[in-house]
Amino acid sequence: MKICVLPGDGIGPEITAEAVRVLKALDLKIEMEEALLGGCAVDATGNPYPEATQKLARVADAVLLGAVGGPQWDSLPREQRPERGLLGIRKDLGLFANLRPAILYPELANASTLKPEVVAGLDILIVRELTGDIYFGQPRGIEVRNGERVGFNTMIYSESEIRRILRVAFEAAMKRNKKVCSVDKMNVLECTQLWRDVAIEVGKEYPEVELSHLLVDNAAMQLVRAPKQFDVMVTGNMFGDILSDEASMLTGSIGMLPSASLDANNKGMYEPSHGSAPDIAGQGVANPLATILSAAMMLRYTFANEAAAQRVEGAVKKVLAQGFRTGDIFEPGTKRVGTREMGDAVLAAL
Ligand code: IPM
Ligand code: MG
């Protein structure tokens, strides 16, 4: 197994280091090699997704990513921004299926801003399409028309793109509570009328799964009103970007949530759902658990090693039960630890 490790920017290097220690401790035959992505890559090479990284990422079985971005790169031309590196690697590796679980750990029930009875036991999987939609649609740009500037983007999906992401959602639901909620805006956007039509077609292939549909505005509302009605939610790239941030905060701690971005053969890139947190970078206080849990997803999806995945997830649950907390999930009566100590605790629990 070959893993390409991309620590990235901000807290990325600190949190990936802990996930790497966990992977090494498992005694699996894993080879790991590091490369640059994001702002650090721009600084070193001028390109947020440099050729050396492309080569390594393409031959690796899986990619472990920390996070990219930071204020020092925000004023660069668009093609040199760290985010462009992230979108570039997703597209280059064909990682069209983004799985973002939102799970509320019982020990962290107080971390949510919602009432405990609304979120207790929450376990949602957001399946976000990741290589299409308005993120990549052409034409796009800013230009002068009739003497004033106009900005434009194109929301576009082909039926094959919709079908393959719907299948990922239905397959996931078959292993969970057999419910899929497809999110669109078919009352206004033709592109998402097609989304709904194809969702209904694919739904017929999965008679055991209950398929429902929500308009995206209603879905956003339902997520905070009664989030436990959901099992798997599936949607396009932009709606998924927004709804997955919303869903993550139901758990009160985006620092706990992993993600997987998969291609058609379960090659994947695994990264925490949170960003690079430049404000706390380099201080050794960031929560490494989302990255460690991302490594667990890697073991599950790319390496088909469910036992190892559960071992890592079990170790994370154990350190939470033991009371270890980084600053983002700290509450009085628990043990506040830094990034490295949290990694130590997970290794000890393993
Ligand atoms: C995410 C992020 C990215 C996205 C940004 C950093 C380009 O918000 O992974 O959700 O919009 O996809
Ligand atoms: Mg986002």
CSV table of C-alpha atoms and ligand atoms in Angstrom, one decimal:
chain,number,residue,atom,x,y,z
A,1,MET,CA,0.0,0.0,0.0
A,2,LYS,CA,1.4,3.3,-1.0
A,3,ILE,CA,0.1,6.5,0.6
A,4,CYS,CA,0.9,10.0,-0.7
A,5,VAL,CA,0.9,12.3,2.3
A,6,LEU,CA,0.1,16.0,1.7
A,7,PRO,CA,0.4,17.9,5.0
A,8,GLY,CA,-0.5,21.2,3.3
A,9,ASP,CA,-0.8,24.5,5.1
A,10,GLY,CA,-1.7,25.9,8.5
A,11,ILE,CA,-2.3,23.2,11.1
A,12,GLY,CA,-2.1,20.6,8.3
A,13,PRO,CA,1.5,19.4,9.1
A,14,GLU,CA,0.7,19.0,12.8
A,15,ILE,CA,-2.5,17.0,12.4
A,16,THR,CA,-1.2,14.8,9.5
A,17,ALA,CA,1.9,13.9,11.6
A,18,GLU,CA,-0.4,12.3,14.2
A,19,ALA,CA,-2.4,10.4,11.6
A,20,VAL,CA,0.8,9.1,10.1
A,21,ARG,CA,2.0,7.9,13.6
A,22,VAL,CA,-1.3,6.1,14.0
A,23,LEU,CA,-1.0,4.4,10.5
A,24,LYS,CA,2.5,3.4,11.3
A,25,ALA,CA,1.5,1.9,14.6
A,26,LEU,CA,-0.9,-0.5,12.9
A,27,ASP,CA,1.9,-2.7,11.5
A,28,LEU,CA,0.5,-2.9,8.1
A,29,LYS,CA,2.7,-2.9,5.0
A,30,ILE,CA,2.4,0.8,4.3
A,31,GLU,CA,4.8,3.0,2.3
A,32,MET,CA,4.3,6.7,2.8
A,33,GLU,CA,5.8,9.6,0.8
A,34,GLU,CA,5.2,13.3,1.4
A,35,ALA,CA,4.6,16.0,-1.2
A,36,LEU,CA,3.5,19.6,-1.4
A,37,LEU,CA,-0.1,20.9,-2.1
A,38,GLY,CA,-1.6,24.3,-1.5
A,39,GLY,CA,0.1,27.4,-0.3
A,40,CYS,CA,3.3,25.7,0.7
A,41,ALA,CA,3.5,24.3,-2.9
A,42,VAL,CA,2.9,27.8,-4.4
A,43,ASP,CA,5.8,29.2,-2.2
A,44,ALA,CA,8.1,26.4,-3.3
A,45,THR,CA,7.2,26.0,-7.0
A,46,GLY,CA,4.7,28.7,-8.0
A,47,ASN,CA,2.1,25.9,-8.6
A,48,PRO,CA,-0.5,24.9,-5.9
A,49,TYR,CA,-0.5,21.3,-7.4
A,50,PRO,CA,3.0,20.8,-8.7
A,51,GLU,CA,4.1,18.1,-11.1
A,52,ALA,CA,6.0,16.1,-8.5
A,53,THR,CA,2.8,16.0,-6.4
A,54,GLN,CA,0.8,15.0,-9.5
A,55,LYS,CA,3.1,12.1,-10.2
A,56,LEU,CA,3.1,10.8,-6.7
A,57,ALA,CA,-0.6,11.2,-6.2
A,58,ARG,CA,-1.4,9.3,-9.4
A,59,VAL,CA,0.7,6.3,-8.5
A,60,ALA,CA,-0.3,6.1,-4.9
A,61,ASP,CA,-3.3,4.0,-3.7
A,62,ALA,CA,-4.5,6.7,-1.4
A,63,VAL,CA,-3.8,10.3,-0.5
A,64,LEU,CA,-3.8,11.7,3.1
A,65,LEU,CA,-4.3,15.4,3.1
A,66,GLY,CA,-4.1,17.9,6.0
A,67,ALA,CA,-5.6,21.2,4.9
A,68,VAL,CA,-4.7,23.9,2.4
A,69,GLY,CA,-5.0,27.7,2.4
A,70,GLY,CA,-4.2,30.8,4.5
A,71,PRO,CA,-4.6,34.5,4.4
A,72,GLN,CA,-1.1,35.1,2.9
A,73,TRP,CA,-2.2,33.4,-0.3
A,74,ASP,CA,-5.6,35.0,-0.7
A,75,SER,CA,-4.5,37.9,-2.9
A,76,LEU,CA,-2.6,35.7,-5.4
A,77,PRO,CA,-4.1,35.3,-8.9
A,78,ARG,CA,-6.8,32.7,-8.9
A,79,GLU,CA,-4.8,30.0,-10.6
A,80,GLN,CA,-2.1,30.2,-7.8
A,81,ARG,CA,-4.5,30.0,-4.9
A,82,PRO,CA,-4.2,27.0,-2.6
A,83,GLU,CA,-7.9,26.1,-3.2
A,84,ARG,CA,-7.0,25.7,-6.9
A,85,GLY,CA,-4.6,22.9,-5.9
A,86,LEU,CA,-7.3,21.2,-4.0
A,87,LEU,CA,-9.8,21.4,-6.8
A,88,GLY,CA,-7.0,20.4,-9.2
A,89,ILE,CA,-6.2,17.2,-7.4
A,90,ARG,CA,-9.8,16.2,-7.0
A,91,LYS,CA,-10.4,16.6,-10.7
A,92,ASP,CA,-7.1,15.0,-11.8
A,93,LEU,CA,-7.7,11.9,-9.7
A,94,GLY,CA,-11.4,11.7,-10.7
A,95,LEU,CA,-12.5,11.8,-7.0
A,96,PHE,CA,-16.2,12.4,-7.7
A,97,ALA,CA,-17.7,11.0,-4.6
A,98,ASN,CA,-17.1,12.9,-1.4
A,99,LEU,CA,-18.4,11.2,1.8
A,100,ARG,CA,-18.8,13.5,4.8
A,101,PRO,CA,-20.1,11.8,7.9
A,102,ALA,CA,-21.6,13.9,10.7
A,103,ILE,CA,-21.6,11.8,13.8
A,104,LEU,CA,-22.3,13.1,17.3
A,105,TYR,CA,-20.1,11.3,19.9
A,106,PRO,CA,-22.1,10.9,23.1
A,107,GLU,CA,-19.2,12.3,25.1
A,108,LEU,CA,-19.4,15.5,23.1
A,109,ALA,CA,-23.1,16.1,23.2
A,110,ASN,CA,-22.6,19.4,25.0
A,111,ALA,CA,-20.5,20.7,22.2
A,112,SER,CA,-23.5,21.2,19.9
A,113,THR,CA,-25.3,24.5,19.9
A,114,LEU,CA,-28.6,22.6,19.4
A,115,LYS,CA,-30.6,21.0,22.2
A,116,PRO,CA,-29.3,17.6,23.2
A,117,GLU,CA,-32.6,15.8,22.3
A,118,VAL,CA,-32.4,17.2,18.8
A,119,VAL,CA,-28.9,15.9,18.1
A,120,ALA,CA,-28.3,12.9,20.5
A,121,GLY,CA,-27.4,9.9,18.4
A,122,LEU,CA,-27.0,11.9,15.2
A,123,ASP,CA,-25.4,9.8,12.4
A,124,ILE,CA,-25.7,11.4,8.9
A,125,LEU,CA,-23.7,10.7,5.8
A,126,ILE,CA,-23.5,13.5,3.3
A,127,VAL,CA,-22.6,12.3,-0.2
A,128,ARG,CA,-21.4,15.3,-2.2
A,129,GLU,CA,-20.6,15.2,-5.9
A,130,LEU,CA,-17.1,16.6,-6.2
A,131,THR,CA,-15.9,17.0,-9.7
A,132,GLY,CA,-18.8,18.7,-11.5
A,133,ASP,CA,-21.5,21.4,-11.1
A,134,ILE,CA,-20.9,25.1,-11.1
A,135,TYR,CA,-17.4,24.4,-9.6
A,136,PHE,CA,-16.1,23.2,-12.9
A,137,GLY,CA,-18.7,24.3,-15.5
A,138,GLN,CA,-17.8,26.4,-18.5
A,139,PRO,CA,-18.2,29.1,-19.5
A,140,ARG,CA,-17.1,31.0,-16.5
A,141,GLY,CA,-15.5,34.4,-15.8
A,142,ILE,CA,-15.7,38.1,-15.3
A,143,GLU,CA,-16.0,40.3,-18.3
A,144,VAL,CA,-17.3,43.6,-19.5
A,145,ARG,CA,-20.7,43.6,-21.2
A,146,ASN,CA,-22.5,46.8,-22.2
A,147,GLY,CA,-20.0,48.9,-20.3
A,148,GLU,CA,-20.2,47.1,-17.0
A,149,ARG,CA,-18.6,44.1,-15.4
A,150,VAL,CA,-20.6,40.8,-15.2
A,151,GLY,CA,-19.6,37.7,-13.4
A,152,PHE,CA,-20.9,34.3,-14.6
A,153,ASN,CA,-20.6,30.6,-13.9
A,154,THR,CA,-22.3,27.5,-15.4
A,155,MET,CA,-24.2,24.9,-13.4
A,156,ILE,CA,-24.0,21.7,-15.4
A,157,TYR,CA,-24.5,18.0,-14.8
A,158,SER,CA,-24.6,15.2,-17.3
A,159,GLU,CA,-26.9,12.3,-16.4
A,160,SER,CA,-23.9,9.9,-16.1
A,161,GLU,CA,-22.4,12.2,-13.5
A,162,ILE,CA,-25.6,12.3,-11.6
A,163,ARG,CA,-26.2,8.5,-11.9
A,164,ARG,CA,-22.8,7.5,-10.5
A,165,ILE,CA,-23.0,9.7,-7.4
A,166,LEU,CA,-26.6,8.6,-6.8
A,167,ARG,CA,-25.4,5.0,-6.9
A,168,VAL,CA,-22.7,5.7,-4.3
A,169,ALA,CA,-25.4,7.2,-2.0
A,170,PHE,CA,-27.7,4.2,-2.5
A,171,GLU,CA,-24.9,1.7,-1.9
A,172,ALA,CA,-23.9,3.5,1.3
A,173,ALA,CA,-27.5,3.6,2.4
A,174,MET,CA,-27.8,-0.2,1.9
A,175,LYS,CA,-25.1,-0.6,4.5
A,176,ARG,CA,-26.8,1.9,6.9
A,177,ASN,CA,-30.5,2.7,7.5
A,178,LYS,CA,-31.6,2.4,3.9
A,179,LYS,CA,-32.8,6.0,3.5
A,180,VAL,CA,-31.6,8.4,0.8
A,181,CYS,CA,-32.6,12.1,0.7
A,182,SER,CA,-31.7,13.7,-2.6
A,183,VAL,CA,-31.3,17.5,-2.5
A,184,ASP,CA,-31.9,19.8,-5.5
A,185,LYS,CA,-33.5,23.1,-6.5
A,186,MET,CA,-35.8,21.7,-9.2
A,187,ASN,CA,-38.4,24.4,-8.7
A,188,VAL,CA,-35.9,26.9,-10.2
A,189,LEU,CA,-32.9,25.2,-11.9
A,190,GLU,CA,-33.3,22.9,-14.9
A,191,CYS,CA,-29.9,21.3,-14.1
A,192,THR,CA,-31.3,20.0,-10.9
A,193,GLN,CA,-34.6,19.0,-12.5
A,194,LEU,CA,-32.4,16.5,-14.4
A,195,TRP,CA,-30.8,15.6,-11.0
A,196,ARG,CA,-34.2,14.7,-9.6
A,197,ASP,CA,-35.3,12.8,-12.7
A,198,VAL,CA,-32.1,10.7,-12.6
A,199,ALA,CA,-32.4,10.2,-8.8
A,200,ILE,CA,-35.8,8.7,-9.3
A,201,GLU,CA,-34.5,6.4,-12.1
A,202,VAL,CA,-31.6,5.2,-10.0
A,203,GLY,CA,-34.0,4.8,-7.0
A,204,LYS,CA,-35.8,2.1,-8.9
A,205,GLU,CA,-32.6,0.0,-8.9
A,206,TYR,CA,-32.8,0.0,-5.1
A,207,PRO,CA,-36.3,-0.9,-4.1
A,208,GLU,CA,-35.2,-1.6,-0.5
A,209,VAL,CA,-34.1,2.0,0.0
A,210,GLU,CA,-36.6,4.8,0.8
A,211,LEU,CA,-35.8,7.7,-1.5
A,212,SER,CA,-37.0,11.2,-0.6
A,213,HIS,CA,-36.3,14.6,-2.2
A,214,LEU,CA,-35.9,18.0,-0.7
A,215,LEU,CA,-35.3,21.4,-2.2
A,216,VAL,CA,-32.0,22.7,-0.9
A,217,ASP,CA,-33.4,25.6,1.1
A,218,ASN,CA,-35.8,23.3,2.9
A,219,ALA,CA,-33.0,20.8,3.4
A,220,ALA,CA,-30.9,23.5,5.1
A,221,MET,CA,-33.8,24.2,7.4
A,222,GLN,CA,-34.6,20.6,8.2
A,223,LEU,CA,-30.9,20.0,9.1
A,224,VAL,CA,-31.2,22.3,12.1
A,225,ARG,CA,-34.9,21.6,12.8
A,226,ALA,CA,-34.9,17.8,12.9
A,227,PRO,CA,-31.5,16.4,11.7
A,228,LYS,CA,-32.1,12.9,12.9
A,229,GLN,CA,-34.7,12.3,10.1
A,230,PHE,CA,-31.7,11.9,7.7
A,231,ASP,CA,-29.6,8.8,7.0
A,232,VAL,CA,-27.8,9.5,3.7
A,233,MET,CA,-28.1,12.9,2.0
A,234,VAL,CA,-26.9,13.2,-1.6
A,235,THR,CA,-26.4,16.4,-3.6
A,236,GLY,CA,-24.3,18.3,-6.1
A,237,ASN,CA,-21.0,19.9,-5.5
A,238,MET,CA,-22.1,23.4,-4.4
A,239,PHE,CA,-25.1,22.4,-2.4
A,240,GLY,CA,-23.0,19.7,-0.8
A,241,ASP,CA,-20.3,22.2,0.1
A,242,ILE,CA,-22.8,24.3,2.0
A,243,LEU,CA,-24.9,21.5,3.6
A,244,SER,CA,-21.9,19.5,4.7
A,245,ASP,CA,-20.5,22.5,6.7
A,246,GLU,CA,-24.0,23.0,8.2
A,247,ALA,CA,-24.3,19.3,9.1
A,248,SER,CA,-20.8,19.2,10.6
A,249,MET,CA,-21.6,21.9,13.1
A,250,LEU,CA,-24.7,20.0,14.3
A,251,THR,CA,-22.1,17.9,16.1
A,252,GLY,CA,-20.5,21.1,17.6
A,253,SER,CA,-17.0,20.1,16.6
A,254,ILE,CA,-15.9,20.3,13.0
A,255,GLY,CA,-12.5,19.2,14.5
A,256,MET,CA,-13.9,15.6,14.8
A,257,LEU,CA,-15.2,15.0,11.3
A,258,PRO,CA,-13.3,13.1,8.6
A,259,SER,CA,-14.0,12.9,4.9
A,260,ALA,CA,-13.2,10.6,2.0
A,261,SER,CA,-13.2,11.6,-1.7
A,262,LEU,CA,-13.3,8.5,-3.9
A,263,ASP,CA,-12.9,7.6,-7.6
A,264,ALA,CA,-14.7,4.7,-9.3
A,265,ASN,CA,-12.2,2.2,-8.0
A,266,ASN,CA,-12.1,3.3,-4.4
A,267,LYS,CA,-8.8,5.1,-4.8
A,268,GLY,CA,-9.3,8.0,-2.4
A,269,MET,CA,-8.1,11.2,-0.9
A,270,TYR,CA,-8.8,11.4,2.9
A,271,GLU,CA,-8.9,14.7,4.7
A,272,PRO,CA,-10.5,16.3,7.8
A,273,SER,CA,-13.6,18.3,7.0
A,274,HIS,CA,-12.2,21.3,8.6
A,275,GLY,CA,-9.8,23.9,7.2
A,276,SER,CA,-6.2,25.0,7.8
A,277,ALA,CA,-7.0,27.1,10.9
A,278,PRO,CA,-4.2,29.6,10.3
A,279,ASP,CA,-5.0,31.4,13.6
A,280,ILE,CA,-3.8,28.4,15.7
A,281,ALA,CA,-1.2,27.0,13.2
A,282,GLY,CA,2.2,26.0,14.7
A,283,GLN,CA,0.9,26.1,18.3
A,284,GLY,CA,0.4,22.4,18.8
A,285,VAL,CA,-3.1,22.8,20.0
A,286,ALA,CA,-5.1,21.7,16.9
A,287,ASN,CA,-7.4,18.6,17.2
A,288,PRO,CA,-5.9,15.8,15.2
A,289,LEU,CA,-8.8,13.4,15.6
A,290,ALA,CA,-10.6,14.3,12.3
A,291,THR,CA,-7.4,13.5,10.4
A,292,ILE,CA,-6.9,10.3,12.4
A,293,LEU,CA,-10.5,9.3,11.6
A,294,SER,CA,-9.8,10.2,8.0
A,295,ALA,CA,-7.0,7.6,8.1
A,296,ALA,CA,-9.6,5.1,9.4
A,297,MET,CA,-11.8,5.9,6.4
A,298,MET,CA,-8.8,5.2,4.2
A,299,LEU,CA,-8.4,1.8,5.8
A,300,ARG,CA,-12.1,1.1,5.3
A,301,TYR,CA,-12.6,2.3,1.7
A,302,THR,CA,-9.3,2.1,-0.2
A,303,PHE,CA,-7.6,-0.8,1.7
A,304,ALA,CA,-10.8,-2.7,2.5
A,305,ASN,CA,-9.5,-3.4,6.0
A,306,GLU,CA,-12.6,-2.9,8.1
A,307,ALA,CA,-10.9,-4.4,11.2
A,308,ALA,CA,-8.1,-1.9,11.2
A,309,ALA,CA,-10.6,1.0,10.5
A,310,GLN,CA,-12.6,-0.1,13.5
A,311,ARG,CA,-9.5,-0.4,15.6
A,312,VAL,CA,-8.6,3.2,15.0
A,313,GLU,CA,-12.2,4.4,15.5
A,314,GLY,CA,-12.4,2.4,18.7
A,315,ALA,CA,-9.2,4.1,19.9
A,316,VAL,CA,-10.6,7.5,19.2
A,317,LYS,CA,-13.8,6.7,21.1
A,318,LYS,CA,-11.6,5.4,24.0
A,319,VAL,CA,-9.6,8.6,24.3
A,320,LEU,CA,-12.9,10.6,24.4
A,321,ALA,CA,-14.2,8.4,27.1
A,322,GLN,CA,-11.0,8.8,29.0
A,323,GLY,CA,-11.6,12.6,28.9
A,324,PHE,CA,-8.9,13.8,26.6
A,325,ARG,CA,-9.9,17.0,24.9
A,326,THR,CA,-8.2,19.5,22.6
A,327,GLY,CA,-9.2,23.1,23.0
A,328,ASP,CA,-12.0,23.0,20.4
A,329,ILE,CA,-14.0,20.3,22.4
A,330,PHE,CA,-12.8,21.1,25.9
A,331,GLU,CA,-15.3,21.5,28.7
A,332,PRO,CA,-14.7,21.8,32.4
A,333,GLY,CA,-13.9,18.5,34.1
A,334,THR,CA,-12.0,17.1,31.1
A,335,LYS,CA,-8.3,16.9,30.4
A,336,ARG,CA,-7.1,19.6,28.0
A,337,VAL,CA,-4.3,18.3,25.8
A,338,GLY,CA,-2.4,19.5,22.7
A,339,THR,CA,-2.1,17.9,19.3
A,340,ARG,CA,0.8,15.6,20.1
A,341,GLU,CA,-0.6,14.5,23.5
A,342,MET,CA,-3.9,13.6,21.8
A,343,GLY,CA,-1.9,11.5,19.2
A,344,ASP,CA,-0.1,9.9,22.1
A,345,ALA,CA,-3.4,9.0,23.8
A,346,VAL,CA,-4.7,7.5,20.6
A,347,LEU,CA,-1.6,5.4,20.2
A,348,ALA,CA,-1.8,4.2,23.8
A,349,ALA,CA,-5.5,3.3,23.2
A,350,LEU,CA,-4.6,1.3,20.1
B,1,IPM,C1,-14.5,22.0,1.0
B,1,IPM,C2,-13.9,23.4,0.9
B,1,IPM,C3,-13.4,23.5,-0.6
B,1,IPM,C4,-14.6,23.4,-1.5
B,1,IPM,C5,-12.7,24.9,-0.9
B,1,IPM,C6,-11.5,25.0,0.1
B,1,IPM,C7,-12.3,24.9,-2.3
B,1,IPM,O1,-14.8,24.3,1.3
B,1,IPM,O2,-13.8,21.0,0.8
B,1,IPM,O3,-15.6,21.9,1.4
B,1,IPM,O4,-15.4,24.4,-1.7
B,1,IPM,O5,-14.9,22.3,-2.0
B,2,MG,MG,-16.6,23.6,2.1
